[in-house]
Tab-separated table of C-alpha atoms and ligand atoms in Angstrom:
chain	number	residue	atom	x	y	z
P	55	MET	CA	79.969	-3.716	0.975
P	56	ILE	CA	76.929	-2.992	-1.977
P	57	LYS	CA	76.248	-6.155	-3.725
P	58	GLU	CA	76.743	-7.550	-0.041
P	59	LYS	CA	73.648	-4.793	1.054
P	60	ILE	CA	71.799	-6.085	-2.163
P	61	ALA	CA	72.555	-9.672	-2.012
P	62	ASP	CA	70.803	-9.268	1.890
P	63	LEU	CA	68.023	-7.314	0.836
P	64	ARG	CA	67.145	-9.695	-2.107
P	65	ARG	CA	67.234	-12.870	0.544
P	66	GLN	CA	65.108	-11.181	3.242
P	67	ALA	CA	62.767	-9.659	0.785
P	68	LEU	CA	62.121	-13.848	-1.150
P	69	GLU	CA	61.324	-14.784	1.970
P	70	VAL	CA	59.085	-12.555	3.511
P	71	VAL	CA	57.173	-12.401	0.249
P	72	LYS	CA	56.557	-16.002	0.608
P	73	GLU	CA	55.882	-15.797	4.096
P	74	ALA	CA	52.688	-13.637	3.581
P	75	ARG	CA	49.254	-14.985	3.982
P	76	LEU	CA	47.156	-12.100	2.907
P	77	SER	CA	46.696	-9.384	-0.926
P	78	LYS	CA	47.093	-6.647	2.238
P	79	ASP	CA	50.320	-7.782	2.978
P	80	LEU	CA	51.885	-7.802	-0.055
P	81	ALA	CA	50.588	-4.382	-0.577
P	82	GLU	CA	52.815	-3.251	2.158
P	83	LEU	CA	55.509	-5.217	1.496
P	84	ARG	CA	55.213	-3.708	-2.207
P	85	ILE	CA	55.462	0.344	-0.590
P	86	LYS	CA	58.913	-1.220	1.499
P	87	TYR	CA	60.236	-2.277	-1.248
P	88	LEU	CA	59.370	-1.064	-4.475
P	89	GLY	CA	57.983	2.550	-2.672
P	90	LYS	CA	58.825	5.984	-3.591
P	91	SER	CA	60.654	6.294	-0.346
P	92	GLY	CA	61.458	1.652	-0.021
P	93	GLU	CA	63.927	0.491	-0.282
P	94	ILE	CA	65.187	-0.033	-4.086
P	95	THR	CA	64.901	3.708	-3.837
P	96	SER	CA	67.537	3.792	-0.907
P	97	LEU	CA	70.042	1.179	-2.741
P	98	LEU	CA	70.276	3.498	-5.718
P	99	LYS	CA	70.272	7.119	-3.650
P	100	GLY	CA	73.752	5.482	-2.607
P	101	MET	CA	75.427	4.862	-5.819
P	102	ARG	CA	76.655	7.248	-5.155
P	103	GLU	CA	78.966	6.203	-3.134
P	104	VAL	CA	80.146	3.447	-5.743
P	105	PRO	CA	83.916	3.933	-7.634
P	106	SER	CA	82.949	5.144	-12.021
P	107	ASP	CA	84.077	1.843	-12.715
P	108	GLU	CA	81.406	-0.401	-10.773
P	109	ARG	CA	78.068	1.342	-11.499
P	110	PRO	CA	76.736	0.015	-13.728
P	111	MET	CA	78.401	-3.488	-12.655
P	112	VAL	CA	76.133	-2.224	-9.330
P	113	GLY	CA	72.922	-0.946	-11.796
P	114	LYS	CA	72.465	-4.016	-13.143
P	115	LEU	CA	72.459	-6.161	-9.478
P	116	VAL	CA	69.263	-3.295	-8.343
P	117	ASN	CA	67.273	-3.784	-11.556
P	118	ASP	CA	67.388	-8.005	-11.252
P	119	LEU	CA	66.897	-7.543	-7.648
P	120	ARG	CA	63.269	-4.753	-8.656
P	121	GLU	CA	62.676	-7.004	-10.680
P	122	ALA	CA	63.305	-10.074	-8.667
P	123	ILE	CA	61.372	-8.415	-5.826
P	124	GLU	CA	58.092	-7.583	-8.400
P	125	ASN	CA	57.798	-10.820	-9.792
P	126	ALA	CA	58.281	-12.949	-6.361
P	127	ILE	CA	55.016	-10.114	-5.506
P	128	GLY	CA	52.987	-10.562	-8.552
P	129	SER	CA	53.434	-14.579	-8.336
P	130	LYS	CA	52.051	-15.165	-4.642
P	131	GLU	CA	49.764	-12.064	-5.236
P	132	ASN	CA	47.941	-14.839	-8.565
P	133	GLN	CA	48.773	-17.511	-5.919
P	134	LEU	CA	46.660	-15.879	-2.629
P	135	LYS	CA	44.120	-15.073	-5.400
P	136	ALA	CA	43.427	-17.841	-6.202
P	137	GLY	CA	43.307	-19.127	-2.797
P	138	GLU	CA	40.985	-16.726	-1.792
P	139	THR	CA	38.604	-16.659	-4.257
P	140	GLU	CA	38.769	-20.895	-3.268
P	141	GLU	CA	37.773	-19.610	0.056
P	142	ARG	CA	34.800	-17.817	-0.426
P	143	LEU	CA	33.264	-19.828	-2.519
P	144	LYS	CA	33.496	-22.443	-0.133
P	145	LYS	CA	31.570	-20.060	2.431
P	146	GLU	CA	29.322	-19.140	-0.321
P	147	THR	CA	27.579	-22.490	-1.285
P	148	ILE	CA	24.115	-22.953	-0.374
P	149	ASP	CA	22.940	-25.733	0.292
P	150	VAL	CA	20.105	-26.476	-1.938
P	151	THR	CA	18.177	-29.652	0.255
P	152	LEU	CA	17.996	-27.342	2.923
P	153	PRO	CA	14.108	-25.918	3.469
P	154	GLY	CA	13.204	-21.860	1.913
P	155	ILE	CA	12.783	-18.946	3.819
P	156	LYS	CA	8.887	-18.694	3.256
P	157	LEU	CA	7.428	-15.421	2.573
P	158	LYS	CA	4.307	-14.088	4.544
P	159	GLN	CA	1.992	-14.141	2.985
P	160	GLY	CA	-0.514	-10.965	3.150
P	161	GLY	CA	-4.140	-11.159	2.549
P	162	LEU	CA	-6.589	-8.532	1.304
P	163	HIS	CA	-7.937	-6.291	4.594
P	164	PRO	CA	-12.145	-7.003	5.308
P	165	VAL	CA	-13.267	-3.662	4.349
P	166	ASN	CA	-12.018	-4.670	0.696
P	167	LEU	CA	-13.075	-8.229	0.470
P	168	VAL	CA	-17.465	-6.762	1.450
P	169	ARG	CA	-16.318	-4.056	-1.193
P	170	ASN	CA	-15.060	-6.810	-3.661
P	171	GLU	CA	-17.332	-9.056	-2.494
P	172	LEU	CA	-20.559	-6.038	-3.038
P	173	ILE	CA	-18.761	-5.066	-6.555
P	174	GLU	CA	-19.164	-8.986	-7.756
P	175	ALA	CA	-22.645	-9.130	-6.532
P	176	PHE	CA	-23.793	-5.689	-8.171
P	177	SER	CA	-22.129	-6.593	-10.988
P	178	GLY	CA	-24.150	-9.730	-11.948
P	179	LEU	CA	-26.684	-7.922	-11.833
P	180	GLY	CA	-25.732	-5.837	-14.480
P	181	PHE	CA	-24.228	-2.057	-12.166
P	182	LYS	CA	-21.286	-0.972	-13.639
P	183	VAL	CA	-18.508	1.062	-11.064
P	184	PHE	CA	-18.281	4.583	-11.350
P	185	GLU	CA	-15.734	6.744	-8.883
P	186	GLY	CA	-16.471	9.995	-7.803
P	187	PRO	CA	-13.753	12.963	-5.820
P	188	GLU	CA	-13.581	12.787	-1.867
P	189	ILE	CA	-12.486	16.703	-2.011
P	190	GLU	CA	-16.227	17.443	-3.044
P	191	LEU	CA	-17.742	21.127	-3.966
P	192	ASP	CA	-20.432	21.803	-1.268
P	193	TYR	CA	-22.541	21.662	-5.099
P	194	TYR	CA	-22.681	18.140	-5.743
P	195	ASN	CA	-22.373	17.181	-2.461
P	196	PHE	CA	-25.476	18.889	-0.936
P	197	LYS	CA	-27.137	21.344	-2.759
P	198	GLN	CA	-27.770	19.447	-5.349
P	199	LEU	CA	-29.447	16.451	-3.492
P	200	ASN	CA	-31.687	18.833	-2.412
P	201	ILE	CA	-29.847	20.316	0.875
P	202	PRO	CA	-29.723	24.251	1.116
P	203	ASP	CA	-27.968	25.623	2.562
P	204	ASP	CA	-29.967	26.253	6.233
P	205	HIS	CA	-30.988	22.874	5.611
P	206	PRO	CA	-31.257	20.822	9.156
P	207	ALA	CA	-30.349	17.775	7.209
P	208	ARG	CA	-26.982	18.456	7.447
P	209	ASP	CA	-26.595	18.389	10.990
P	210	MET	CA	-26.774	14.460	10.332
P	211	GLN	CA	-23.272	14.373	9.092
P	212	ASP	CA	-20.859	16.758	10.598
P	213	THR	CA	-18.942	18.077	7.837
P	214	PHE	CA	-14.823	18.802	7.784
P	215	TYR	CA	-15.089	21.851	5.510
P	216	ILE	CA	-12.045	22.247	3.444
P	217	ASN	CA	-12.766	25.839	3.077
P	218	GLU	CA	-16.799	27.341	2.152
P	219	GLY	CA	-17.490	25.444	-0.888
P	220	ILE	CA	-15.211	22.547	-0.688
P	221	LEU	CA	-15.361	20.247	1.449
P	222	LEU	CA	-14.168	16.395	1.992
P	223	ARG	CA	-17.634	14.425	1.010
P	224	THR	CA	-19.867	13.231	3.717
P	225	GLN	CA	-21.249	10.224	1.454
P	226	THR	CA	-20.817	8.540	-1.437
P	227	SER	CA	-24.162	10.609	-2.970
P	228	ALA	CA	-22.296	13.625	-4.535
P	229	GLY	CA	-21.676	10.836	-7.236
P	230	GLN	CA	-24.654	10.747	-8.248
P	231	ILE	CA	-25.190	14.165	-9.402
P	232	ARG	CA	-21.944	13.880	-10.832
P	233	CYS	CA	-23.230	10.355	-12.461
P	234	MET	CA	-26.619	11.790	-13.577
P	235	GLU	CA	-24.483	15.390	-14.870
P	236	LYS	CA	-22.276	13.220	-17.207
P	237	GLU	CA	-24.954	10.293	-18.433
P	238	LYS	CA	-28.026	10.204	-19.724
P	239	PRO	CA	-31.118	6.637	-18.586
P	240	PRO	CA	-30.933	4.386	-18.541
P	241	ILE	CA	-27.896	4.415	-15.890
P	242	LYS	CA	-27.128	1.227	-13.014
P	243	VAL	CA	-24.350	2.307	-11.460
P	244	LEU	CA	-22.447	1.711	-8.456
P	245	SER	CA	-19.724	3.855	-7.035
P	246	PRO	CA	-17.540	2.608	-3.882
P	247	GLY	CA	-15.679	5.108	-2.231
P	248	ARG	CA	-13.878	6.931	1.731
P	249	VAL	CA	-15.920	9.365	3.353
P	250	TYR	CA	-15.335	11.928	6.145
P	251	ARG	CA	-17.426	12.632	8.907
P	252	SER	CA	-16.742	14.069	12.623
P	253	ASP	CA	-17.756	11.346	14.649
P	254	TYR	CA	-15.777	8.817	16.632
P	255	ASP	CA	-16.999	5.354	18.562
P	256	ALA	CA	-17.297	2.010	17.943
P	257	THR	CA	-19.605	2.155	15.064
P	258	HIS	CA	-18.778	5.840	14.261
P	259	SER	CA	-14.929	6.858	12.228
P	260	PRO	CA	-14.270	9.822	11.272
P	261	MET	CA	-12.972	8.208	7.770
P	262	PHE	CA	-15.089	5.327	6.611
P	263	HIS	CA	-16.453	3.517	3.366
P	264	GLN	CA	-19.962	3.576	2.165
P	265	MET	CA	-21.174	1.841	-1.643
P	266	GLU	CA	-23.697	4.060	-3.434
P	267	GLY	CA	-26.107	2.673	-6.030
P	268	LEU	CA	-28.807	4.360	-8.392
P	269	VAL	CA	-30.849	3.115	-11.054
P	270	VAL	CA	-32.287	5.737	-12.742
P	271	ASP	CA	-35.006	4.165	-16.453
P	272	LYS	CA	-38.156	4.734	-17.016
P	273	GLY	CA	-40.870	2.811	-15.044
P	274	ILE	CA	-38.675	2.121	-11.750
P	275	THR	CA	-40.463	1.288	-8.537
P	276	LEU	CA	-39.763	0.836	-5.013
P	277	CYS	CA	-40.117	-3.258	-6.005
P	278	ASP	CA	-37.431	-3.034	-7.619
P	279	LEU	CA	-34.824	-1.729	-4.820
P	280	LYS	CA	-36.524	-3.886	-2.475
P	281	GLY	CA	-35.240	-6.884	-5.217
P	282	VAL	CA	-32.074	-5.837	-6.099
P	283	LEU	CA	-31.320	-5.455	-1.425
P	284	GLU	CA	-32.259	-8.302	-1.420
P	285	ALA	CA	-30.370	-10.619	-4.488
P	286	VAL	CA	-27.415	-9.101	-2.959
P	287	CYS	CA	-27.882	-8.989	0.829
P	288	LYS	CA	-28.989	-13.040	0.309
P	289	LYS	CA	-25.388	-13.432	-1.410
P	290	VAL	CA	-23.502	-11.246	1.003
P	291	PHE	CA	-24.909	-13.423	4.011
P	292	ALA	CA	-26.431	-15.777	3.742
P	293	PRO	CA	-29.774	-16.910	1.743
P	294	ASP	CA	-32.088	-17.153	4.309
P	295	VAL	CA	-30.962	-13.668	5.253
P	296	LYS	CA	-34.894	-11.707	4.785
P	297	THR	CA	-34.538	-8.080	4.151
P	298	ARG	CA	-37.224	-5.150	5.681
P	299	LEU	CA	-37.760	-1.717	4.255
P	300	ARG	CA	-38.495	0.615	6.888
P	301	PRO	CA	-39.883	4.419	6.510
P	302	SER	CA	-37.166	7.107	7.242
P	303	TYR	CA	-35.624	10.352	5.643
P	304	PHE	CA	-32.993	12.330	3.594
P	305	PRO	CA	-34.064	14.803	1.192
P	306	PHE	CA	-32.853	13.260	-2.084
P	307	THR	CA	-35.146	10.585	-2.161
P	308	GLU	CA	-38.341	10.612	-1.191
P	309	PRO	CA	-40.241	8.271	-0.450
P	310	SER	CA	-37.059	6.954	1.237
P	311	VAL	CA	-36.591	4.055	3.728
P	312	GLU	CA	-34.203	2.077	5.203
P	313	ILE	CA	-33.332	-1.324	4.867
P	314	ASP	CA	-32.655	-3.946	7.905
P	315	VAL	CA	-31.380	-8.181	7.598
P	316	SER	CA	-32.845	-10.571	10.384
P	317	CYS	CA	-29.875	-11.320	12.049
P	318	SER	CA	-27.271	-12.793	11.653
P	319	GLU	CA	-26.507	-14.201	14.886
P	320	CYS	CA	-29.613	-14.850	16.518
P	321	GLY	CA	-31.973	-15.501	13.216
P	322	GLY	CA	-34.317	-12.863	14.441
P	323	LYS	CA	-35.373	-14.170	17.553
P	324	GLY	CA	-33.040	-10.835	19.730
P	325	CYS	CA	-29.656	-10.815	20.753
P	326	SER	CA	-26.992	-7.957	21.933
P	327	LEU	CA	-26.085	-7.154	18.475
P	328	CYS	CA	-29.244	-6.613	17.193
P	329	LYS	CA	-30.288	-4.936	20.260
P	330	GLY	CA	-33.417	-7.841	20.610
P	331	THR	CA	-35.445	-6.827	18.191
P	332	GLY	CA	-33.624	-9.900	14.997
P	333	TRP	CA	-33.002	-6.918	12.787
P	334	ILE	CA	-29.891	-4.553	11.814
P	335	GLU	CA	-29.882	-1.665	9.916
P	336	ILE	CA	-27.583	-2.109	7.215
P	337	LEU	CA	-28.533	1.754	4.425
P	338	GLY	CA	-30.141	3.903	3.465
P	339	ALA	CA	-32.415	4.162	0.333
P	340	GLY	CA	-35.000	5.457	-1.782
P	341	MET	CA	-36.850	7.046	-4.586
P	342	VAL	CA	-34.696	9.472	-6.082
P	343	ASN	CA	-36.283	12.519	-5.155
P	344	ARG	CA	-38.215	14.319	-8.471
P	345	VAL	CA	-36.172	17.923	-7.488
P	346	VAL	CA	-32.800	16.030	-8.336
P	347	LEU	CA	-33.471	14.170	-10.891
P	348	GLU	CA	-35.077	17.840	-12.076
P	349	ASN	CA	-31.801	19.311	-10.848
P	350	CYS	CA	-29.218	17.001	-12.827
P	351	GLY	CA	-31.822	18.253	-16.231
P	352	VAL	CA	-33.578	14.236	-16.031
P	353	ASP	CA	-37.325	14.677	-16.593
P	354	PRO	CA	-39.284	13.111	-13.393
P	355	ASP	CA	-42.106	12.531	-15.668
P	356	VAL	CA	-40.698	9.962	-17.828
P	357	TYR	CA	-37.857	8.375	-15.922
P	358	SER	CA	-38.510	7.641	-11.925
P	359	GLY	CA	-35.141	6.300	-10.769
P	360	PHE	CA	-33.696	4.045	-6.627
P	361	ALA	CA	-30.550	5.421	-4.799
P	362	PHE	CA	-28.596	3.476	-1.981
P	363	GLY	CA	-26.252	3.596	0.083
P	364	LEU	CA	-24.317	1.445	2.081
P	365	GLY	CA	-21.633	1.231	5.012
P	366	LEU	CA	-19.210	-1.374	4.085
P	367	GLU	CA	-17.537	-1.271	7.956
P	368	ARG	CA	-20.902	-2.382	9.122
P	369	ILE	CA	-21.275	-4.974	6.260
P	370	ALA	CA	-18.048	-5.881	7.252
P	371	MET	CA	-18.415	-5.557	11.052
P	372	LEU	CA	-21.988	-7.913	10.467
P	373	LYS	CA	-20.327	-10.795	8.594
P	374	TYR	CA	-17.046	-11.168	10.707
P	375	GLY	CA	-18.748	-10.640	14.101
P	376	ILE	CA	-16.258	-7.758	14.249
P	377	PRO	CA	-17.672	-5.490	17.729
P	378	ASP	CA	-15.578	-2.175	17.403
P	379	ILE	CA	-15.495	-0.515	14.255
P	380	ARG	CA	-11.818	1.237	15.461
P	381	TYR	CA	-10.096	-2.539	15.102
P	382	LEU	CA	-10.526	-1.727	11.167
P	383	PHE	CA	-8.266	1.208	11.358
P	384	ASP	CA	-6.082	0.162	13.499
P	385	ASN	CA	-3.965	-2.253	11.457
P	386	ASP	CA	-2.769	-4.412	14.076
P	387	ILE	CA	-1.566	-7.388	12.196
P	388	ARG	CA	-2.891	-9.989	14.788
P	389	PHE	CA	-6.357	-8.473	13.967
P	390	LEU	CA	-6.307	-8.717	10.121
P	391	LYS	CA	-4.423	-11.588	9.529
P	392	GLN	CA	-7.505	-13.714	10.871
P	393	PHE	CA	-9.041	-12.195	7.344
Z	1200	LIG	C1	-26.186	8.400	3.748
Z	1200	LIG	O1	-25.212	8.920	3.488
Z	1200	LIG	C2	-26.767	8.628	2.234
Z	1200	LIG	N1	-26.168	8.885	1.864
Z	1200	LIG	C3	-27.276	7.091	2.320
Z	1200	LIG	C4	-28.399	7.123	0.621
Z	1200	LIG	C5	-28.019	7.108	-0.532
Z	1200	LIG	C6	-30.186	7.302	1.133
Z	1200	LIG	C7	-28.903	7.153	-1.142
Z	1200	LIG	C8	-30.896	7.483	0.231
Z	1200	LIG	C9	-29.704	6.886	-1.066
Z	1200	LIG	P1	-27.049	7.181	6.916
Z	1200	LIG	O2	-25.505	9.068	6.987
Z	1200	LIG	O3	-27.672	7.180	6.794
Z	1200	LIG	O4	-26.792	7.721	4.712
Z	1200	LIG	O5	-25.497	6.636	6.048
Z	1200	LIG	C10	-24.950	5.241	5.038
Z	1200	LIG	C11	-24.771	4.157	5.898
Z	1200	LIG	O6	-22.928	4.771	6.254
Z	1200	LIG	C12	-25.127	4.377	7.767
Z	1200	LIG	O7	-25.889	3.241	7.374
Z	1200	LIG	C13	-23.815	3.431	8.151
Z	1200	LIG	O8	-23.928	2.061	7.824
Z	1200	LIG	C14	-22.994	3.563	7.737
Z	1200	LIG	N2	-22.357	5.356	8.017
Z	1200	LIG	C15	-22.353	6.521	8.464
Z	1200	LIG	N3	-21.626	7.219	9.386
Z	1200	LIG	C16	-20.177	5.971	9.665
Z	1200	LIG	C17	-19.374	6.066	11.135
Z	1200	LIG	N4	-18.963	7.497	11.421
Z	1200	LIG	N5	-18.861	4.729	10.494
Z	1200	LIG	C18	-18.967	4.151	9.643
Z	1200	LIG	N6	-20.254	4.104	9.331
Z	1200	LIG	C19	-21.227	5.113	8.896
């Protein structure tokens, strides 16, 4: 009786193993036949009913059956795995003749383009870059620049204060003081960086970039300032661009000037961009005030210097014809892609 049962189970098990199509089916069959509560285990449980003289022979048959099922599952498993690997490799085949996926190339922001261009132009004239902190002491941003606590010039720059005495720098001019404290003349530095003011309209942004220039040496005059800025403007705008100096006021320069360039849009005839004047203001500048030199331990009777500060966004707007400063900070990819 049990012999027939063993023979039936062998036939049935080898058949289903042969028919299996997936590795996971084989795993299920292994549990069904060879698992703890599988068919072989239940056969062994039935051994109690087998007459004792037949037990060794029946035991051998059960062991043979277990071995036969294990072997059948093992070899079927190898066969399926080989097939599955082949199938996967076929699916993963790469057609090297297909065109590749083009990676989108990023570009530099217009403010960085202008910044790099200016640094290159000034470096050619011997300027080196000096960078100061964005979170600055009132001492460097105002006091040492000849703007004491109650000076009305503080109203010209709407300041973000962090606490009393500490602020977000409103001008890269703070770097002038840090530089003169650190280095002795001759000094010829360029200090680019972010500055902050409580301003917001088409030409004013609460965060913008300035680039400061400072030259201190013996015998520096306003002509040197004009010559340097004229050379750079011709390089950055156009070789025929004209520049002019207009009297202005900054507490840290004396005399102070504003520098205009001839309008790139109308060539100086007058248009809406230059508000009919033919000129566009690009920066503030002047001869370093004696008081500032003295504050930094530089003898104003031996040394003189000039300083200038320009707004990078304004230059980028002029150069690329950008009508509103906010385009520069909206991060609209359609705008940025044009540069
Ligand atoms: C100054 O900040 C002086 N420190 C410049 C200077 C340096 C004068 C050295 C003398 C010697 P002013 O506040 O004018 O000056 O700003 C300089 C430039 O920054 C302006 O010409 C303008 O181009 C730009 N600017 C000012 N405010 C903003 C703003 N809110 N958004 C964008 N650009 C601005």
